[in-house]
mmCIF file of C-alpha atoms and ligand atoms in Angstrom:
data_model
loop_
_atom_site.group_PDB
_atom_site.id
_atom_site.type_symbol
_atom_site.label_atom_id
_atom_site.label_comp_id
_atom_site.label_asym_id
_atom_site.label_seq_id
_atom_site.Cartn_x
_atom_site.Cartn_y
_atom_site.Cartn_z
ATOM 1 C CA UNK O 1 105.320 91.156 111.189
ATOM 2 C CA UNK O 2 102.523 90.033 113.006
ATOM 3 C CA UNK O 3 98.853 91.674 112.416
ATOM 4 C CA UNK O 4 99.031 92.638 115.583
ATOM 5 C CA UNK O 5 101.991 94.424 116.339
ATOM 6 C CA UNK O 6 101.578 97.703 117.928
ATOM 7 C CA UNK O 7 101.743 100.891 115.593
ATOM 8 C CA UNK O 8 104.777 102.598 115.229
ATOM 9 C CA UNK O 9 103.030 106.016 115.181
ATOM 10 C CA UNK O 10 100.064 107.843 117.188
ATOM 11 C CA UNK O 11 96.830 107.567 116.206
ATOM 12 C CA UNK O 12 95.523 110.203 117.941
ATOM 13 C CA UNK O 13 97.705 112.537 116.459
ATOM 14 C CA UNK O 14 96.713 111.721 112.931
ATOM 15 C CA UNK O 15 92.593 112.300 114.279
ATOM 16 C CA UNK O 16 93.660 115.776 115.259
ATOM 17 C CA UNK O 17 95.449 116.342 112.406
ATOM 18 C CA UNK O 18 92.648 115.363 110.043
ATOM 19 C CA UNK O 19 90.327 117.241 112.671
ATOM 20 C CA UNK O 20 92.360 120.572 111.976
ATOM 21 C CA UNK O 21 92.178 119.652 108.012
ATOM 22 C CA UNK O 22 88.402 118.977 107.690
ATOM 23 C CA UNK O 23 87.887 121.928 109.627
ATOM 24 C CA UNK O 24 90.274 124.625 107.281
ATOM 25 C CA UNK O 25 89.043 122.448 103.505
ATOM 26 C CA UNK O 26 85.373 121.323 104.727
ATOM 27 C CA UNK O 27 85.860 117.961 103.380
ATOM 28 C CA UNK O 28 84.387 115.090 105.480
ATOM 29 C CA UNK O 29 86.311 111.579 105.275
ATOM 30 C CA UNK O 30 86.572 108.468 106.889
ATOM 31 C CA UNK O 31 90.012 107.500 108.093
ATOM 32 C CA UNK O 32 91.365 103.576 108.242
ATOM 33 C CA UNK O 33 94.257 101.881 109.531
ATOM 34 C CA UNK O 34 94.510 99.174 107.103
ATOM 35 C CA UNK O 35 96.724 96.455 106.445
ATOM 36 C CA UNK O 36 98.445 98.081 103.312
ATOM 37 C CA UNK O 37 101.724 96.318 103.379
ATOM 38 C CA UNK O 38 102.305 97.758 99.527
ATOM 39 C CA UNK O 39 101.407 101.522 100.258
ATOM 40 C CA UNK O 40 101.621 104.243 103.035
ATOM 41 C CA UNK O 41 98.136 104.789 102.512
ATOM 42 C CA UNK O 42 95.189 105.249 99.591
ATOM 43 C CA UNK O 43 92.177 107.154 99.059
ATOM 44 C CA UNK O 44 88.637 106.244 97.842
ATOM 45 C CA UNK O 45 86.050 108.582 97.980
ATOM 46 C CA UNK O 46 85.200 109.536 101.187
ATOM 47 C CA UNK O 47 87.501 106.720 102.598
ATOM 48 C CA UNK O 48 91.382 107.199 103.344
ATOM 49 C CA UNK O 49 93.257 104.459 104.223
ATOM 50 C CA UNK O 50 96.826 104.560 106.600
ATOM 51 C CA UNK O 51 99.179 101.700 106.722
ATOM 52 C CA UNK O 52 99.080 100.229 109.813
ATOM 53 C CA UNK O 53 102.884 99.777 109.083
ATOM 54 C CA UNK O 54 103.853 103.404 108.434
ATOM 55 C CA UNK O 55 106.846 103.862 111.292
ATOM 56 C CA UNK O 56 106.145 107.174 112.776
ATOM 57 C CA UNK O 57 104.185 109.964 113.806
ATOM 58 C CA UNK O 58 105.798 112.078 110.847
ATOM 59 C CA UNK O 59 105.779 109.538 107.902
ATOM 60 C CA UNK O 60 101.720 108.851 109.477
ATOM 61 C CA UNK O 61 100.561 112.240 109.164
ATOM 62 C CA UNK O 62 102.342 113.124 105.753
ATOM 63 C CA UNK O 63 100.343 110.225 104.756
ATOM 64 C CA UNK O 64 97.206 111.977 105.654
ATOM 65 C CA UNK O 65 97.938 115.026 104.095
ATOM 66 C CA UNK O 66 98.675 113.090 100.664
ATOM 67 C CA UNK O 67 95.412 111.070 100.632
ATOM 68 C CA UNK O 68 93.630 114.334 101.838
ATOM 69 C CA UNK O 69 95.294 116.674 99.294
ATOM 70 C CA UNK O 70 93.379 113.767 96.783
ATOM 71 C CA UNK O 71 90.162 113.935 98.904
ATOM 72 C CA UNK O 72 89.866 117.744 98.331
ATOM 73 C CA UNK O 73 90.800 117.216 94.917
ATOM 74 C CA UNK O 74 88.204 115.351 94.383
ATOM 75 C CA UNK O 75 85.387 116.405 95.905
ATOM 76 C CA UNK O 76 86.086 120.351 95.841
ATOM 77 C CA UNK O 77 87.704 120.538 92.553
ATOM 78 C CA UNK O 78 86.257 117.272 90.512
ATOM 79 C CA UNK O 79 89.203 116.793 89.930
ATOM 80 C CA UNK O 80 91.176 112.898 89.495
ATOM 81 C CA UNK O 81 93.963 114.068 88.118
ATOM 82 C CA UNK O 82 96.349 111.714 90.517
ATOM 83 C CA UNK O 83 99.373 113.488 91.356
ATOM 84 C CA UNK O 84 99.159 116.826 88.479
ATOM 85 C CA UNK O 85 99.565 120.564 89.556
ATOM 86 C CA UNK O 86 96.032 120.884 91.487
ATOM 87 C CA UNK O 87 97.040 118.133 93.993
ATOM 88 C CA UNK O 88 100.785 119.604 94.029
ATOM 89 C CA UNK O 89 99.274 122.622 95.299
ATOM 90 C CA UNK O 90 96.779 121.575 97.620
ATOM 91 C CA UNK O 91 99.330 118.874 99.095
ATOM 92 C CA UNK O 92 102.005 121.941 99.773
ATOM 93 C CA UNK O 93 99.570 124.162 100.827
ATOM 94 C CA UNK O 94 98.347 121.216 103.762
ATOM 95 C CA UNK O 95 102.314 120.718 104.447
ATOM 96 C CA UNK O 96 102.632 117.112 102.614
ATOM 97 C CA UNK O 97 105.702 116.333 100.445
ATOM 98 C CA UNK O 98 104.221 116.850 97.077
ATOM 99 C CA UNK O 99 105.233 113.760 95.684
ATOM 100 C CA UNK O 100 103.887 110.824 94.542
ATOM 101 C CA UNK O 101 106.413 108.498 96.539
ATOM 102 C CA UNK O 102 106.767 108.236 100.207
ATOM 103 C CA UNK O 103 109.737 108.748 102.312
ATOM 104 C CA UNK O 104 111.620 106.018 103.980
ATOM 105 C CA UNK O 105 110.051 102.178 104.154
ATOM 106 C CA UNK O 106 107.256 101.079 105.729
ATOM 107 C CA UNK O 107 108.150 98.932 108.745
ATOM 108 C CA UNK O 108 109.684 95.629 107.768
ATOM 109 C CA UNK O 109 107.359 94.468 105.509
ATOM 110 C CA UNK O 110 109.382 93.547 102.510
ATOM 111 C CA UNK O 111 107.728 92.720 99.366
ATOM 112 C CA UNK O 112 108.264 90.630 96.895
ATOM 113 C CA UNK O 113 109.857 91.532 93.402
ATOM 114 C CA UNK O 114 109.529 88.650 90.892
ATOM 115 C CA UNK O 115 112.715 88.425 88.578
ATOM 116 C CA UNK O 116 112.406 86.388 85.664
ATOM 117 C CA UNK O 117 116.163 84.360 85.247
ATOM 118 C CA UNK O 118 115.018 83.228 81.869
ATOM 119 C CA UNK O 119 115.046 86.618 80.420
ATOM 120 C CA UNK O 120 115.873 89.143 83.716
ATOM 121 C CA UNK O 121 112.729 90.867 83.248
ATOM 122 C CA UNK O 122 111.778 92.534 86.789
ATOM 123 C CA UNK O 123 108.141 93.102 87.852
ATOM 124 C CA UNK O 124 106.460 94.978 90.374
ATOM 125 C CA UNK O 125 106.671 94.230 93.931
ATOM 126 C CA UNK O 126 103.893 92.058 95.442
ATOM 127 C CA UNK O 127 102.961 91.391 98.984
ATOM 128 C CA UNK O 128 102.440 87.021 98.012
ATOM 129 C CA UNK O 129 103.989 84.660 95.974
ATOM 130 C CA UNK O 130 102.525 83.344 93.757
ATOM 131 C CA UNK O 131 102.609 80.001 92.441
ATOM 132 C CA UNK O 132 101.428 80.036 88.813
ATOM 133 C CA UNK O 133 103.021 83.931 87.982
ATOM 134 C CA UNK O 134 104.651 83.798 84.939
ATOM 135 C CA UNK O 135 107.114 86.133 83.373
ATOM 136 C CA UNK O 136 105.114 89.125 82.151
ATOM 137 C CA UNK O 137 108.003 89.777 78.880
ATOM 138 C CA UNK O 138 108.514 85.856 78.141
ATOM 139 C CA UNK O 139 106.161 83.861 79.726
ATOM 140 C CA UNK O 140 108.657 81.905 81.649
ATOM 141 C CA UNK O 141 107.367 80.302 85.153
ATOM 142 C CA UNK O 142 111.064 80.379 86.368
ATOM 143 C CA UNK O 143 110.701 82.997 88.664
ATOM 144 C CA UNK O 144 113.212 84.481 91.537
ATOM 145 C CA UNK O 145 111.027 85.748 94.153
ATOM 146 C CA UNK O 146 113.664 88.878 95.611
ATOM 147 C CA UNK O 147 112.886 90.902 98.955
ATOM 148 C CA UNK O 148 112.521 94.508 98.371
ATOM 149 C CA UNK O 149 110.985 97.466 100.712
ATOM 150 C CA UNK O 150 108.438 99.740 98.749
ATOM 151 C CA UNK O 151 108.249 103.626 99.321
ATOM 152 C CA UNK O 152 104.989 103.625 96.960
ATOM 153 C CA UNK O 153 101.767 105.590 97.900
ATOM 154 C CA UNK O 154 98.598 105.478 95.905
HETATM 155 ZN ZN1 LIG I 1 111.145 86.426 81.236
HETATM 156 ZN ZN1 LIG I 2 98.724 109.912 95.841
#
C-alpha cells in the first residue's frame, strides 16, 4: 500500500479522545501517525505513535488508550514495567483491551517471516527483505521469505 493511501480511521476522533484522556490523567503527549507497518502503535516518552495503517476508528483509538495507559505509567507512576498489573489497570480503567497484542491486522501490510529450509527455524516478522539475513539457529543464508499479517503492539 501506497504511503499515501487515505486512513482507514478518523483522526479527529482519536484528538478528542486523547483530549478527554489528558484532561481525566493530566498527562501531556504528542500524538503521530507514523508509518508503523510492524505495530498498531508505540510510545516514547512524551511521544505516541499510531499506525497510519490501523483500519478503523475502533482498532485507532484502542491504540491510543494502550500507548497512553504506558504514558501514564510512566510519567505518573515511574513505572516501565511494559505490559505488568499497573498498566493492566490503568489500560482497563481508560477502556483499552489490556493486552499486549492488538486485535485484527493492520491494513494489508503483510510482513515478512523469514523461514530457514535448512533447518525450519522461523524468525520474527520484518517489514524488508533482506539480502544478507542469515538463519538466526544455523546460520544458513537459504532463507524463505513467507507473507504474514502482524497483530503486535509495542
Ligand atoms: Zn536454520
Ligand atoms: Zn504496549
Amino acid at each position: 500500500m501506497p504511503k499515501t493511501h487515505p486512513l482507514a480511521f478518523n483522526p479527529d476522533a482519536v484528538s478528542v479522545h486523547l483530549h478527554w484522556l489528558t484532561l481525566r490523567y493530566g498527562i501531556h503527549v504528542r500524538l503521530q501517525i507514523a508509518n508503523l507497518r510492524s505495530r498498531y502503535g508505540d510510545q516514547k516518552g512524551d511521544r505516541i505513535r499510531l499506525s497510519r495503517y490501523l483500519s478503523n476508528d475502533a482498532q485507532a483509538i484502542d491504540t491510543l488508550r494502550h500507548e497512553y495507559a504506558h504514558a501514564v505509567a510512566e510519567f505518573k507512576h515511574h513505572s516501565k514495567a511494559g505490559h505488568g498489573r499497573l498498566w493492566r489497570r490503568l489500560a482497563a480503567e481508560m477502556g483499552a483491551r489490556p493486552r499486549s497484542c492488538g486485535q485484527g491486522p493492520l491494513l494489508a501490510v503483510p510482513l515478512l517471516e523469514p523461514a530457514c529450509t535448512a533447518c525450519g527455524h522461523t524468525h520474527a516478522p520484518v517489514a524488508r527483505r533482506s539480502r544478507r539475513a542469515r538463519c538466526r539457529a544455523c546460520r544458513s543464508p537459504r532463507l524463505e521469505w513467507r507473507a504474514v499479517i502482524t497483530t503486535r503492539f509495542a
